[in-house]
Coordinates of C-alpha atoms in Angstrom, one line a residue:
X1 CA 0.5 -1.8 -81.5
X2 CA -2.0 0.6 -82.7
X3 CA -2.0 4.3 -82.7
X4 CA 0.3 6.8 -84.2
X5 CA 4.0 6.5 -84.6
X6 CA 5.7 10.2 -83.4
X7 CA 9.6 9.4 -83.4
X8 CA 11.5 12.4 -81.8
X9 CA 15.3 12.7 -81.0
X10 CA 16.7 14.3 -77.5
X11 CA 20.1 15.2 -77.6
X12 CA 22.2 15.9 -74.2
X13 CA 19.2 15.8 -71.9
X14 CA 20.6 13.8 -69.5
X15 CA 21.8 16.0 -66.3
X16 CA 25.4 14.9 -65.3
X17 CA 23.6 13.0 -61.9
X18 CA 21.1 11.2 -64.0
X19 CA 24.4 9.8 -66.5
X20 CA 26.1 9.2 -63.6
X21 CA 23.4 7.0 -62.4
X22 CA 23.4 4.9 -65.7
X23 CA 27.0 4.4 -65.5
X24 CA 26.9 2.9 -62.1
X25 CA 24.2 0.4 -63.8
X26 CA 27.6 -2.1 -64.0
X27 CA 28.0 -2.3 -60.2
X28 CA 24.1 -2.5 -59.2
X29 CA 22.2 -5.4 -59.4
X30 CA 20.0 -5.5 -62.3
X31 CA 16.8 -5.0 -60.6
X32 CA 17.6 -1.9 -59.2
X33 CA 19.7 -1.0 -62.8
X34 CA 15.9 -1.5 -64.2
X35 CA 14.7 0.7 -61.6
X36 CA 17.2 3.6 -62.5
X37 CA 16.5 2.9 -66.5
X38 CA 12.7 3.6 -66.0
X39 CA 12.9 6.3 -63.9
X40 CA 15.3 8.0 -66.3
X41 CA 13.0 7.0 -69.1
X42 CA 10.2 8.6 -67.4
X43 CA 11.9 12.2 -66.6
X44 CA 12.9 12.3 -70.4
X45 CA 9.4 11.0 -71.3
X46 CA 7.8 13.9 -69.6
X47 CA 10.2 16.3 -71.6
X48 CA 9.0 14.8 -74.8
X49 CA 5.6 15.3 -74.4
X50 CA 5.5 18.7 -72.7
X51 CA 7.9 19.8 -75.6
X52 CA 5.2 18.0 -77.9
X53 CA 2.8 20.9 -75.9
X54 CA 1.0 18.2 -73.5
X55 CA 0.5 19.4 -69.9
X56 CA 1.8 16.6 -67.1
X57 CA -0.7 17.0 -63.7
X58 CA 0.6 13.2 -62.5
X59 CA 3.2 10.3 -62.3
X60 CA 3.0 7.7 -60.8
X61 CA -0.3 7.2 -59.9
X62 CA -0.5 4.0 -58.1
X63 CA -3.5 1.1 -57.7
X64 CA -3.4 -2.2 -56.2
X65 CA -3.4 -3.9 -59.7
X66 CA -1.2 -1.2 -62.1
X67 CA 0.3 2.2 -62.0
X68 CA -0.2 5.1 -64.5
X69 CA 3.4 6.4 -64.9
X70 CA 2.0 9.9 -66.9
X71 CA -0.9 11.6 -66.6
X72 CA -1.2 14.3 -69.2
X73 CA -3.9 17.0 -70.7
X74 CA -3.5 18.0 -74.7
X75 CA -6.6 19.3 -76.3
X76 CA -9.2 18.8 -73.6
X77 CA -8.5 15.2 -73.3
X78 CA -6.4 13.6 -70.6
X79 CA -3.3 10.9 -71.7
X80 CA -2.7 8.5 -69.4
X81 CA 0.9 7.0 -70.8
X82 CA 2.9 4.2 -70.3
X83 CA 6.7 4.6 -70.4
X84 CA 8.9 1.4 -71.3
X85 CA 12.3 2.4 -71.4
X86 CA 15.5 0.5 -72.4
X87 CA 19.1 1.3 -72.4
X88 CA 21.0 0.7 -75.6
X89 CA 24.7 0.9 -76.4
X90 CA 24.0 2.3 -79.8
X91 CA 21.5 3.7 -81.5
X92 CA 22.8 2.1 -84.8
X93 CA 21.6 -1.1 -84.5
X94 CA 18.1 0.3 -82.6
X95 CA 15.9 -1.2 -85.0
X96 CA 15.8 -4.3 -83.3
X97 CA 14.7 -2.4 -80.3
X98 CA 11.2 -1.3 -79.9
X99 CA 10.5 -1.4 -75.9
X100 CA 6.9 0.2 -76.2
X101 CA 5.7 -3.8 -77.8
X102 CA 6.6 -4.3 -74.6
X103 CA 3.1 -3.4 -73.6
X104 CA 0.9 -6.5 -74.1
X105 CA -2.8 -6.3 -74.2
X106 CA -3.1 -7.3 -70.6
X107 CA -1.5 -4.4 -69.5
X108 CA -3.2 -2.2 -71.4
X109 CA -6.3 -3.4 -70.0
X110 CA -4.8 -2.8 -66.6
X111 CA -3.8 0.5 -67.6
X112 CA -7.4 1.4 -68.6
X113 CA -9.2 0.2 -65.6
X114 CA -6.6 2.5 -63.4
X115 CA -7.2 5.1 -65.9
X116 CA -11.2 4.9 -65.4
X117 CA -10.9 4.6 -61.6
X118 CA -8.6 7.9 -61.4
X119 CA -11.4 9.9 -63.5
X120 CA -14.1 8.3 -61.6
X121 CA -12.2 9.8 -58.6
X122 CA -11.9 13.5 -59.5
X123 CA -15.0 13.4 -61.1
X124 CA -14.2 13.9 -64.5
X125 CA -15.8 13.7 -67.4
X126 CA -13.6 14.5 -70.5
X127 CA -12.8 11.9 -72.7
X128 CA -9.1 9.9 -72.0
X129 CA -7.3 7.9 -73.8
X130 CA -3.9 5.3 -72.8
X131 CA -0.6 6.6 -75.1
X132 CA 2.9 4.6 -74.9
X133 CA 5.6 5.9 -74.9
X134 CA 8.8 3.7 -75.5
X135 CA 12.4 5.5 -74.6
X136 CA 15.6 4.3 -76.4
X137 CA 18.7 5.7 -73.7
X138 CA 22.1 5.7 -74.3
X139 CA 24.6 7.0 -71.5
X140 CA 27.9 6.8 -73.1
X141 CA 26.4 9.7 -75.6
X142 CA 23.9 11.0 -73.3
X143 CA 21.2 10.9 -75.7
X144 CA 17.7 9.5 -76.2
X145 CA 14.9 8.8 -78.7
X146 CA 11.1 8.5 -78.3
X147 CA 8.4 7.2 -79.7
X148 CA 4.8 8.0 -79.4
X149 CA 1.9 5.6 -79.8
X150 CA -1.4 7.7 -79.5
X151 CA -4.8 5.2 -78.6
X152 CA -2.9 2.5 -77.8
X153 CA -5.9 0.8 -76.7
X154 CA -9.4 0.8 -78.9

């Protein structure tokens, strides 16, 4: 994957609903444990980059063919990101655990066809780019780490 690497930890971030949510993952099904995994991925996400001094003005933004989960401003450019998140039991042994190479080329190029539409749409003109951000979540300490890939597409 290409683009800058921005690693950044999150300690207790996780409101007690949101933990208690991951701890039920045992009892769901796994589909809807996915479900809970990236929408907690995407809350802390959003933390990361507005603490990184980006401005969030969407999530979620939906299109027959893909979704944009983040749509961000920083600098007079608009982000459109990507969140893969993953829950880990511990962090120690994360190296083996990269979720953001979870976002192939063909879904990058889905990515930047939304991405073109939803400028195209409000009539912008500023310059864009498609950023990934993979979350690494563990419940039992209530903690997270991100990473940051800037121009994840060239």
């Amino acid at each position: 994957m290409n683009g800058s690497n921005q690693d950044r930890r999150f300690t207790n971030l996780f409101s007690r609903e949101i933990l208690n949510d991951m701890n039920q993952n045992d009892r769901l099904n796994k589909d809807k444990s996915r479900k809970r995994v990236g929408r907690v991925g995407e809350e802390i996400a959003c933390t990361f980059l507005e603490r990184r001094g980006y401005k969030v003005i969407g999530r979620n933004y939906r299109r027959p063919w893909g979704e944009i989960d983040i749509i961000a401003e920083r600098g007079g450019h608009v982000h459109f990101v990507e969140v893969k998140a993953i829950s880990v039991s511990d962090f120690s042994r994360e190296i083996g655990y990269r979720p953001e190479e979870l976002v192939d080329g063909r879904k990058l190029r889905k990515l930047a066809r939304t991405a073109a539409l939803y400028m195209e749409t409000k009539g912008d003109n500023r310059e864009f780019q498609l950023d990934v951000v993979g979350v690494l979540l563990n419940a039992s300490t209530r903690t997270a780490r991100c990473r940051l890939f800037e121009q994840a597409l060239e």
